Amino acid sequence: MKLYRLNGKRLAVACSVVVLIVACIGGYVVTKHKIVEQNNTKYEELVKNPEKIASDNSIKVKPEDEVYDEMHKMANTKIITKDGEIWGKEDITPSLCNKLIVEVTKSNYYDKQVLLNMLNRWVKGDFHDAVAEHNYLWDALKGTVGEAIKLK
């Protein structure tokens, strides 16, 4: 096995490249964190002032089935199913609930109030009705496996 030795110039270049890569990754992580933090704060403020939601053109409303899917994955974290099947999980966090509350509030979904009631309970940590809420979303998604039967 042949070992390669780095002379002074090559070592300096290699170290510089490593430092540059670490700095870029660190900058990306910090920037991404700041953007997420700003968005979370924005959604919290909008939830506190719902009258501002209608006039905020930066809010993008997803198709209803995408919101159902996201909320269904959230509900999956709180239930046990009849057949043991669960398709996807997403942690229920206040920031995600607030984001969805803003989107649903801005939407024209026919069951907007039902979804808002769920999200407003979840943001407060109230999951007492998660089985029925899961099954509502599961039905809307035309689920065939994974019907909820009880809370975890």
Coordinates of C-alpha atoms in Angstrom, one line a residue:
M1 CA 0.0 0.0 0.0
K2 CA 1.4 3.3 -1.0
L3 CA 0.9 6.3 1.3
Y4 CA 0.6 9.7 -0.2
R5 CA 2.1 12.6 1.7
L6 CA 0.7 16.1 1.3
N7 CA 3.2 18.9 0.9
G8 CA 2.6 22.3 2.6
K9 CA 0.7 23.8 -0.3
R10 CA -1.6 20.8 -0.9
L11 CA -2.3 20.6 2.9
A12 CA -3.2 24.2 3.0
V13 CA -5.5 23.9 0.0
A14 CA -7.2 20.7 1.5
C15 CA -7.7 22.5 4.8
S16 CA -9.1 25.5 3.1
V17 CA -11.6 23.4 1.1
V18 CA -12.7 21.6 4.3
V19 CA -13.1 24.9 6.2
L20 CA -15.1 26.4 3.2
I21 CA -17.4 23.4 3.1
V22 CA -18.1 23.5 6.8
A23 CA -18.7 27.2 6.7
C24 CA -21.2 26.8 3.8
I25 CA -23.1 24.0 5.6
G26 CA -23.2 26.0 8.8
G27 CA -24.5 29.1 7.0
Y28 CA -27.1 27.1 5.3
V29 CA -28.3 25.5 8.6
V30 CA -28.4 28.9 10.4
T31 CA -30.3 30.5 7.5
K32 CA -32.8 27.7 7.2
H33 CA -33.4 27.8 10.9
K34 CA -34.0 31.6 10.8
I35 CA -36.4 31.3 7.9
V36 CA -38.4 28.5 9.7
E37 CA -38.4 30.6 12.9
Q38 CA -39.7 33.7 11.0
N39 CA -42.5 31.6 9.4
N40 CA -43.5 30.1 12.7
T41 CA -43.7 33.5 14.2
K42 CA -45.7 34.8 11.2
Y43 CA -48.2 32.0 11.5
E44 CA -48.5 32.5 15.3
E45 CA -49.3 36.2 14.8
L46 CA -51.8 35.4 12.0
V47 CA -53.6 32.9 14.2
K48 CA -53.8 35.6 16.9
N49 CA -55.2 38.1 14.3
P50 CA -57.3 36.0 11.9
E51 CA -58.7 39.2 10.2
K52 CA -55.2 39.7 8.7
I53 CA -55.3 36.2 7.0
A54 CA -57.6 37.2 4.2
S55 CA -55.5 40.1 3.1
D56 CA -52.1 38.2 3.3
N57 CA -51.3 37.2 -0.3
S58 CA -48.2 35.3 0.7
I59 CA -50.3 32.5 2.1
K60 CA -50.5 29.5 -0.2
V61 CA -53.6 27.3 0.2
K62 CA -52.9 23.6 -0.7
P63 CA -55.5 21.4 -2.3
E64 CA -57.9 20.0 0.3
D65 CA -56.7 16.4 -0.2
E66 CA -53.1 17.5 0.7
V67 CA -54.3 19.0 3.9
Y68 CA -56.3 15.9 4.7
D69 CA -53.2 13.8 4.1
E70 CA -51.0 15.9 6.3
M71 CA -53.6 16.0 9.1
H72 CA -54.2 12.3 8.7
K73 CA -50.5 11.6 9.3
M74 CA -50.6 13.8 12.3
A75 CA -53.7 11.9 13.7
N76 CA -51.8 8.6 13.1
T77 CA -49.5 9.5 15.9
K78 CA -52.3 9.3 18.4
I79 CA -54.3 6.2 17.4
I80 CA -54.3 2.4 17.2
T81 CA -55.8 0.9 14.1
K82 CA -58.1 -2.2 13.7
D83 CA -55.6 -3.9 11.5
G84 CA -52.3 -2.5 12.8
E85 CA -51.7 -0.6 9.5
I86 CA -50.6 3.1 9.7
W87 CA -49.5 4.9 6.6
G88 CA -47.3 7.8 7.5
K89 CA -46.8 9.8 10.7
E90 CA -46.1 13.4 11.2
D91 CA -45.5 15.0 14.6
I92 CA -48.2 17.3 15.8
T93 CA -46.4 20.5 16.7
P94 CA -47.9 23.9 17.6
S95 CA -46.0 25.5 14.6
L96 CA -47.5 22.9 12.1
C97 CA -50.9 23.3 13.6
N98 CA -50.7 27.1 13.3
K99 CA -49.5 26.9 9.7
L100 CA -52.4 24.6 8.8
I101 CA -54.9 26.8 10.8
V102 CA -53.8 29.8 8.6
E103 CA -54.1 27.8 5.4
V104 CA -57.5 26.3 6.2
T105 CA -58.8 29.7 7.4
K106 CA -57.8 31.2 4.0
S107 CA -59.3 28.3 2.1
N108 CA -62.8 27.7 0.7
Y109 CA -62.9 24.1 1.8
Y110 CA -66.5 22.9 2.3
D111 CA -65.6 21.5 5.8
K112 CA -63.3 24.3 6.8
Q113 CA -64.9 24.6 10.3
V114 CA -64.5 20.9 11.0
L115 CA -60.8 21.0 10.2
L116 CA -60.3 24.2 12.2
N117 CA -62.0 22.7 15.2
M118 CA -59.5 19.7 15.0
L119 CA -56.5 21.9 14.6
N120 CA -57.5 24.3 17.4
R121 CA -57.8 21.4 19.8
W122 CA -54.5 19.8 18.6
V123 CA -52.6 23.0 19.0
K124 CA -53.7 23.0 22.7
G125 CA -52.7 19.4 23.1
D126 CA -56.3 18.1 23.2
F127 CA -56.5 14.7 21.5
H128 CA -59.5 13.2 23.3
D129 CA -61.4 12.9 20.0
A130 CA -58.4 11.8 17.8
V131 CA -60.0 8.4 16.9
A132 CA -63.1 10.1 15.3
E133 CA -61.0 12.9 13.8
H134 CA -58.6 10.3 12.3
N135 CA -61.5 8.4 10.8
Y136 CA -63.1 11.5 9.4
L137 CA -59.8 12.3 7.6
W138 CA -59.3 8.6 6.7
D139 CA -62.8 8.5 5.1
A140 CA -62.2 11.7 3.2
L141 CA -59.0 10.1 1.8
K142 CA -61.1 7.0 0.9
G143 CA -59.1 4.8 3.3
T144 CA -59.5 1.1 3.1
V145 CA -57.0 -0.1 5.7
G146 CA -55.9 1.6 9.0
E147 CA -59.3 2.5 10.5
A148 CA -58.7 3.9 14.1
I149 CA -60.3 2.0 17.0
K150 CA -58.7 3.6 20.0
L151 CA -56.3 6.1 21.4
K152 CA -52.7 5.1 22.1

